[in-house]
GROMACS .gro file of C-alpha atoms in nm:
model
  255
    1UNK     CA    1   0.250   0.608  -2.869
    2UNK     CA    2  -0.080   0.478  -2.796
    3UNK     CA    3  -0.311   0.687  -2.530
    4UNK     CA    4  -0.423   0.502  -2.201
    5UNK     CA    5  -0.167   0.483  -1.897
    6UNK     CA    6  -0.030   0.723  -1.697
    7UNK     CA    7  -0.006   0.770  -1.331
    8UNK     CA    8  -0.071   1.124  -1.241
    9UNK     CA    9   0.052   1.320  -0.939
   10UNK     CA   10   0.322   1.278  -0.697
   11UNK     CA   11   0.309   0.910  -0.743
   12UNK     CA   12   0.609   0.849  -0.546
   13UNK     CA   13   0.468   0.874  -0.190
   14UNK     CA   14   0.219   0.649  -0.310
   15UNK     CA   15   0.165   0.220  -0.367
   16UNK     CA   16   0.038   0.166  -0.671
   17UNK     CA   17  -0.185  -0.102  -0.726
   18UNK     CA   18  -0.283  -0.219  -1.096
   19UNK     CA   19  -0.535  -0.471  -1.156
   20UNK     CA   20  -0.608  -0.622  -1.516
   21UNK     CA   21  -0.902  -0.831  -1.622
   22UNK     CA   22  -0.775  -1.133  -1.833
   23UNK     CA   23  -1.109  -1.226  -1.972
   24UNK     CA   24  -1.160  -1.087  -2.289
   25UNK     CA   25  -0.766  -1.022  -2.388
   26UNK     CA   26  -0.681  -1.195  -2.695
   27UNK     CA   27  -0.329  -1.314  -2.814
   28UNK     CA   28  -0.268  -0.975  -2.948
   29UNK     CA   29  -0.292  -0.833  -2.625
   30UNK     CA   30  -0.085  -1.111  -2.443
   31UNK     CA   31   0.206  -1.060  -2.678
   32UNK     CA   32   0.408  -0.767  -2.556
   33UNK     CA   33   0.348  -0.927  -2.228
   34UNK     CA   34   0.452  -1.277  -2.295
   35UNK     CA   35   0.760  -1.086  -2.489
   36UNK     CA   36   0.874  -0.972  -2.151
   37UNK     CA   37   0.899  -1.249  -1.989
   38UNK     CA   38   1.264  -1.467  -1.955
   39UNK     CA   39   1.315  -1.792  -1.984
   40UNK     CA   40   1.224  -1.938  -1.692
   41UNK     CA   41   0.901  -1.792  -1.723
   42UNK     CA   42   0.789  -1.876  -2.048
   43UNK     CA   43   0.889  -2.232  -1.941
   44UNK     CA   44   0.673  -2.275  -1.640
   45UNK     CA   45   0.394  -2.060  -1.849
   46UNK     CA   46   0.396  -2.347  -2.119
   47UNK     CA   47   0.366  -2.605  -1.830
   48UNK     CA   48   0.009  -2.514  -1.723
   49UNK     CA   49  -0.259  -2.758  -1.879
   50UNK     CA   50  -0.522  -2.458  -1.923
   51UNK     CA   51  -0.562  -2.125  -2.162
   52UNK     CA   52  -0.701  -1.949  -1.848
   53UNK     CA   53  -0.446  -2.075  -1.596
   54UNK     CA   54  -0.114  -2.000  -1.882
   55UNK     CA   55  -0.267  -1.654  -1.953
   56UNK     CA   56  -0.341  -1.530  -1.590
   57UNK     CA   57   0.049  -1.593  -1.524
   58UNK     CA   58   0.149  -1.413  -1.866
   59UNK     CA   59  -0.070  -1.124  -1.767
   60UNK     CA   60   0.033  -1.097  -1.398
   61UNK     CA   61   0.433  -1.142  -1.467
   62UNK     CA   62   0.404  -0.951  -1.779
   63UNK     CA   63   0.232  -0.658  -1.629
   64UNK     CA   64   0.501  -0.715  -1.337
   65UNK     CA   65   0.758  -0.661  -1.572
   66UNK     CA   66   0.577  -0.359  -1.789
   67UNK     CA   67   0.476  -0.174  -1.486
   68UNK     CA   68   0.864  -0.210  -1.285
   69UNK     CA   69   1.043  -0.126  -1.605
   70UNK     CA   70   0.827   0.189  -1.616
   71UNK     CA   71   0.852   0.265  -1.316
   72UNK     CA   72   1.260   0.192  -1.299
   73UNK     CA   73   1.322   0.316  -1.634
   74UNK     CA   74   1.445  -0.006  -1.729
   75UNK     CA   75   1.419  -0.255  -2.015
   76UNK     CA   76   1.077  -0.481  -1.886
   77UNK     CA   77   1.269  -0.811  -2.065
   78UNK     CA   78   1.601  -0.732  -1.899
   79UNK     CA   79   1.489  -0.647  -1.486
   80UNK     CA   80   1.632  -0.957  -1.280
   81UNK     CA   81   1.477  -1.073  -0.961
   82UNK     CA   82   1.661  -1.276  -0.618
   83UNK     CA   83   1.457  -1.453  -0.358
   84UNK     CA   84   1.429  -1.268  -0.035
   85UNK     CA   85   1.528  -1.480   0.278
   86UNK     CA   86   1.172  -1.683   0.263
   87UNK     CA   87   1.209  -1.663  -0.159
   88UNK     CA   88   0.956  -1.333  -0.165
   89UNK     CA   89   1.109  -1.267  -0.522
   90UNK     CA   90   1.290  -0.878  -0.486
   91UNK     CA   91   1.447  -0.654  -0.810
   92UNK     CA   92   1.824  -0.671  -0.830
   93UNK     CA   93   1.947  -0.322  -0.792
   94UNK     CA   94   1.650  -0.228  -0.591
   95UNK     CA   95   1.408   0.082  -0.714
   96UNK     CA   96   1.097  -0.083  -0.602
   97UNK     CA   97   0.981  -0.323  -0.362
   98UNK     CA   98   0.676  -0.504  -0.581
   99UNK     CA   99   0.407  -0.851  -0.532
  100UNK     CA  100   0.187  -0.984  -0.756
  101UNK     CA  101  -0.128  -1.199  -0.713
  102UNK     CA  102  -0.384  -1.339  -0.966
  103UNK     CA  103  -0.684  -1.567  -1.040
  104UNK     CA  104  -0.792  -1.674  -1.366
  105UNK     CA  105  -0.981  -1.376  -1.411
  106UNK     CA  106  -0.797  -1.081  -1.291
  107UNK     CA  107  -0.390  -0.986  -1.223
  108UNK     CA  108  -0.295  -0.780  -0.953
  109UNK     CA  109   0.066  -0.609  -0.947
  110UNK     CA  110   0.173  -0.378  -0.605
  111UNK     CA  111   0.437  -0.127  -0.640
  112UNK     CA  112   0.607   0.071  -0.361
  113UNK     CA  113   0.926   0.312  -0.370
  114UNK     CA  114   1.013   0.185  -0.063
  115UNK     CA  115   0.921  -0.028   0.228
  116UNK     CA  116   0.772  -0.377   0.177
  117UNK     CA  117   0.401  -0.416   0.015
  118UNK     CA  118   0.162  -0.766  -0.054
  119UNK     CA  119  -0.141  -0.765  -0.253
  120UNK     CA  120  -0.384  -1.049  -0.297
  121UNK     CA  121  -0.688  -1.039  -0.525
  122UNK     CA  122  -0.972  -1.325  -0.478
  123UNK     CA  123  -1.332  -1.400  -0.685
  124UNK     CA  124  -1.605  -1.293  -0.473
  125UNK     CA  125  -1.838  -1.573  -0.614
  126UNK     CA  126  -2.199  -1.664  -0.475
  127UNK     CA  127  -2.201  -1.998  -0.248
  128UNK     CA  128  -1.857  -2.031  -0.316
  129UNK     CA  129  -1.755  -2.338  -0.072
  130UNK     CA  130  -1.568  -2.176   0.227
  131UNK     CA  131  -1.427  -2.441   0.460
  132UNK     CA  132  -1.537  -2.233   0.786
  133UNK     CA  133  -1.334  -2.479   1.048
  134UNK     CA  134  -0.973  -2.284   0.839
  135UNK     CA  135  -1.101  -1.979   1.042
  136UNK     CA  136  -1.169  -2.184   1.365
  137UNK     CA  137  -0.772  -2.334   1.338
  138UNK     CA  138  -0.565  -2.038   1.165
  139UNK     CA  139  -0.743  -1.723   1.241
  140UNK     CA  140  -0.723  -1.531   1.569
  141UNK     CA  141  -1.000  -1.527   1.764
  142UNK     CA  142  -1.145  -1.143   1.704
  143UNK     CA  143  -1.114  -1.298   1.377
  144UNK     CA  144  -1.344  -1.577   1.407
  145UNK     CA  145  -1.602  -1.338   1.650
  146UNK     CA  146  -1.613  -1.157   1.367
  147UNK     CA  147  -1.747  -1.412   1.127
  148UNK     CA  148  -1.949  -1.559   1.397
  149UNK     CA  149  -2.135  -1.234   1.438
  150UNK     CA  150  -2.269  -1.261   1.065
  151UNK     CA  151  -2.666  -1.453   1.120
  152UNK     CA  152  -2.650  -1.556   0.716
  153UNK     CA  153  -2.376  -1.856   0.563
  154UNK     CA  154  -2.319  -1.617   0.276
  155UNK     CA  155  -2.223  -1.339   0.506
  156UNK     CA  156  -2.026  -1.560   0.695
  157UNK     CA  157  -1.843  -1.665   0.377
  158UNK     CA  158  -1.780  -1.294   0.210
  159UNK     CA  159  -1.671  -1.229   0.597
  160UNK     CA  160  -1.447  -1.537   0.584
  161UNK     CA  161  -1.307  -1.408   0.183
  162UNK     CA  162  -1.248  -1.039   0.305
  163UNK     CA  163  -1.022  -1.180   0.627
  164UNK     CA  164  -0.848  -1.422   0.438
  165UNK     CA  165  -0.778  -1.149   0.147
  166UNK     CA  166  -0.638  -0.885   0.413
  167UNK     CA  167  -0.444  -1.186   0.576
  168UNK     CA  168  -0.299  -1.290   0.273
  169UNK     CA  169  -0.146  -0.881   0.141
  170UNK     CA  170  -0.007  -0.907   0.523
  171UNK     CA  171   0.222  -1.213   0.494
  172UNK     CA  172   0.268  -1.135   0.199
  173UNK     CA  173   0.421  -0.801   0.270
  174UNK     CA  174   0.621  -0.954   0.524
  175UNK     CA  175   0.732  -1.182   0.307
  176UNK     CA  176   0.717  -1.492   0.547
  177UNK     CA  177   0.385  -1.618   0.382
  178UNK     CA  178   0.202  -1.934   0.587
  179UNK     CA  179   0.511  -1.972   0.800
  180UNK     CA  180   0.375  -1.685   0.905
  181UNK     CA  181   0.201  -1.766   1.236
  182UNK     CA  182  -0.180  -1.651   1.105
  183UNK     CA  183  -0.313  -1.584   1.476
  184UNK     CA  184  -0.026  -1.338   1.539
  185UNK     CA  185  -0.204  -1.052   1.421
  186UNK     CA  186  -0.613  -0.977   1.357
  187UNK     CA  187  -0.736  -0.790   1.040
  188UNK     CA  188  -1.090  -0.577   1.022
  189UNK     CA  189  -1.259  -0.515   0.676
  190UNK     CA  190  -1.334  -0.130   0.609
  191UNK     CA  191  -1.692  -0.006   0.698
  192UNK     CA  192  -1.844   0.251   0.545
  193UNK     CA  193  -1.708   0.423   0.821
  194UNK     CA  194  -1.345   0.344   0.837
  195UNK     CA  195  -1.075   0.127   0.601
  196UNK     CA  196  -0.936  -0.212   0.710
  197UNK     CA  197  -0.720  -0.232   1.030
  198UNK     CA  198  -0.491  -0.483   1.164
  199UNK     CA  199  -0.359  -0.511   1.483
  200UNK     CA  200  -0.082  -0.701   1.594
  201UNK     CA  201  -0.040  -0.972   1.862
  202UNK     CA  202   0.345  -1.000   1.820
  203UNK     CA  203   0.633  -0.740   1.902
  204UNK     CA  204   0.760  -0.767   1.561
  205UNK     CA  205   0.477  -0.650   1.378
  206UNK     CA  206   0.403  -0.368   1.613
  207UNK     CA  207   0.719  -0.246   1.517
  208UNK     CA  208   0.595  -0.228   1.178
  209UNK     CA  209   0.420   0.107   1.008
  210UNK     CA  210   0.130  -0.079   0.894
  211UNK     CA  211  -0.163   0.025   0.594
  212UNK     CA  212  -0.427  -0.160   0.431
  213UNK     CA  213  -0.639  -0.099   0.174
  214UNK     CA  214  -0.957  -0.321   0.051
  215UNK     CA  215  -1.157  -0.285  -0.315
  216UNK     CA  216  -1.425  -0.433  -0.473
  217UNK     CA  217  -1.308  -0.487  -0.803
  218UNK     CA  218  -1.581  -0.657  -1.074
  219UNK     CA  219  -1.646  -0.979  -0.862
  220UNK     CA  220  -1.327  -0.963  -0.668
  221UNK     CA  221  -1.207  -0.840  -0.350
  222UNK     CA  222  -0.907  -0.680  -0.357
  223UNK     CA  223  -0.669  -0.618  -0.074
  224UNK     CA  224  -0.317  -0.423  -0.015
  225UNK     CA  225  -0.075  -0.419   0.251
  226UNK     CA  226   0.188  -0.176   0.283
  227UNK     CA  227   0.486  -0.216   0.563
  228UNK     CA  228   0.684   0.045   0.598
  229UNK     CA  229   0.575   0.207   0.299
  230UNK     CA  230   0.600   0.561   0.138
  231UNK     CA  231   0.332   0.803   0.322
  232UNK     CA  232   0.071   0.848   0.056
  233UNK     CA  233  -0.206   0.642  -0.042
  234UNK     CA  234  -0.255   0.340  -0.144
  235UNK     CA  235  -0.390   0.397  -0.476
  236UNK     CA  236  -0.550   0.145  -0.718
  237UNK     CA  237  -0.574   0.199  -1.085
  238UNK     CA  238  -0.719  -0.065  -1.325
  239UNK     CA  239  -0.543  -0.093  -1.667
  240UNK     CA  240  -0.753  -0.137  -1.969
  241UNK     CA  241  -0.615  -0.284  -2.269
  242UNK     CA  242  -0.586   0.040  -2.406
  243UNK     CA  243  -0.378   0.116  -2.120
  244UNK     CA  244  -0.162  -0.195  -2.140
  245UNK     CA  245  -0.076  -0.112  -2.484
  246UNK     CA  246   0.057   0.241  -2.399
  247UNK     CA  247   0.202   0.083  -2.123
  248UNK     CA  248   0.394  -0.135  -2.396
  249UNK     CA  249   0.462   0.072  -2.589
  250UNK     CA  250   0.659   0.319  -2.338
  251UNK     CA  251   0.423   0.554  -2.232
  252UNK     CA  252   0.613   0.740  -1.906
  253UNK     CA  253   0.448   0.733  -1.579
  254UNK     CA  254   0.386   1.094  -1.535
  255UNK     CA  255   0.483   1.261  -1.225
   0.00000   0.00000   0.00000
């Protein structure tokens, strides 16, 4: 067994986030991930016209896979997934609620022992073209104050990113994702002061026991949303390709 992975401590009044940089893994790497994955997957895998775009998916449902079979103690290739009510994919016989989210560059995978999670990760890239007017028609209107505050465009825009990243692990905890009505509830970036907040505009969110977490994670912002979660942290762990191959090969998530 290779050295690399393990989550230490009482892990299971935690979420765990992984994240996994896809730039620089070779074919090698991809393997025991791509191995994983069922039909269906490897199909719509093959469909994608780009290396970048096909390997990003093999990484995040791969890691999915690694990282639930793991934590289930279940065969990665053999866990089975149902669509949720508004198709939020959810493991058949339970053990985990789970989301994944990725870019070309990095995979994000969110696991919780109970409750409902989301996770979004998004490139934090200079001048990146932000179309501001999305935050004048979808966000709420603390929301938009708060990027209106912000006397520089590229503040305005990493405002805009770190909003739209909280937004996103939010409906996508719920599992309702842009049928989600976006003004229902505001979100707040940390400050060095205090972590992300979010408060809600609608009954049925307040009923919810609500935590967020934001990182910065090697260009990319990073954010978690836990609904009714376990009472721990939010923790995030990156996974090295060390780490993915103990992962692979079986390494137990040490408790």
């Amino acid at each position: 067994m290779r050295d690399g992975f393990a989550v230490r401590g009482d892990w299971r009044h935690d979420v765990i986030v992984l994240t996994l940089a896809v730039d620089g893994l070779g074919t090698r790497d991809l393997a025991p991930l791509s191995h994983t994955l069922d039909r269906t997957e490897r199909e719509r895998a093959a469909r994608f016209q780009f290396d970048a775009d096909r390997n990003a998916y093999i990484a995040a449902h791969g890691l999915t896979r690694l990282f639930l079979g793991a934590w289930t103690g279940r065969s990665p290739g053999a866990l089975a997934f149902n669509a949720g009510p508004y198709g939020k994919p959810v493991l058949v016989r339970g053990g985990a609620s789970f989301n994944l989210s990725h870019t070309r560059s990095m995979v994000a995978v969110a696991v919780s022992a109970q409750g409902e999670v989301g996770v979004d990760i998004e490139p934090l890239v200079p001048n990146r073209t932000v179309e501001l007017d999305i935050a004048d028609r979808w966000f709420s209107r603390e929301e938009v104050a708060q990027i209106g505050v912000e006397m520089e465009e590229d503040a305005k825009r990493t405002r805009f990113m770190r909003i739209w990243n909280l937004k996103e692990a939010v409906i996508k905890a719920t599992g309702r994702g842009l049928s989600q009505e976006l003004s229902g509830f505001t979100v707040t970036p940390p400050t060095a002061e205090a972590g992300p907040t979010l408060t809600a505009h609608e009954e049925w969110l307040r009923a919810g026991d609500w935590r967020l977490s934001q990182w910065d994670v090697d260009g990319h912002v990073l954010a978690a949303a836990s609904l009714n979660g376990p009472s721990g942290t939010l923790r995030h762990l990156r996974v090295t390709a060390d780490g993915l191959a103990a992962l692979a090969d079986g390494a137990p998530i040490l408790v």
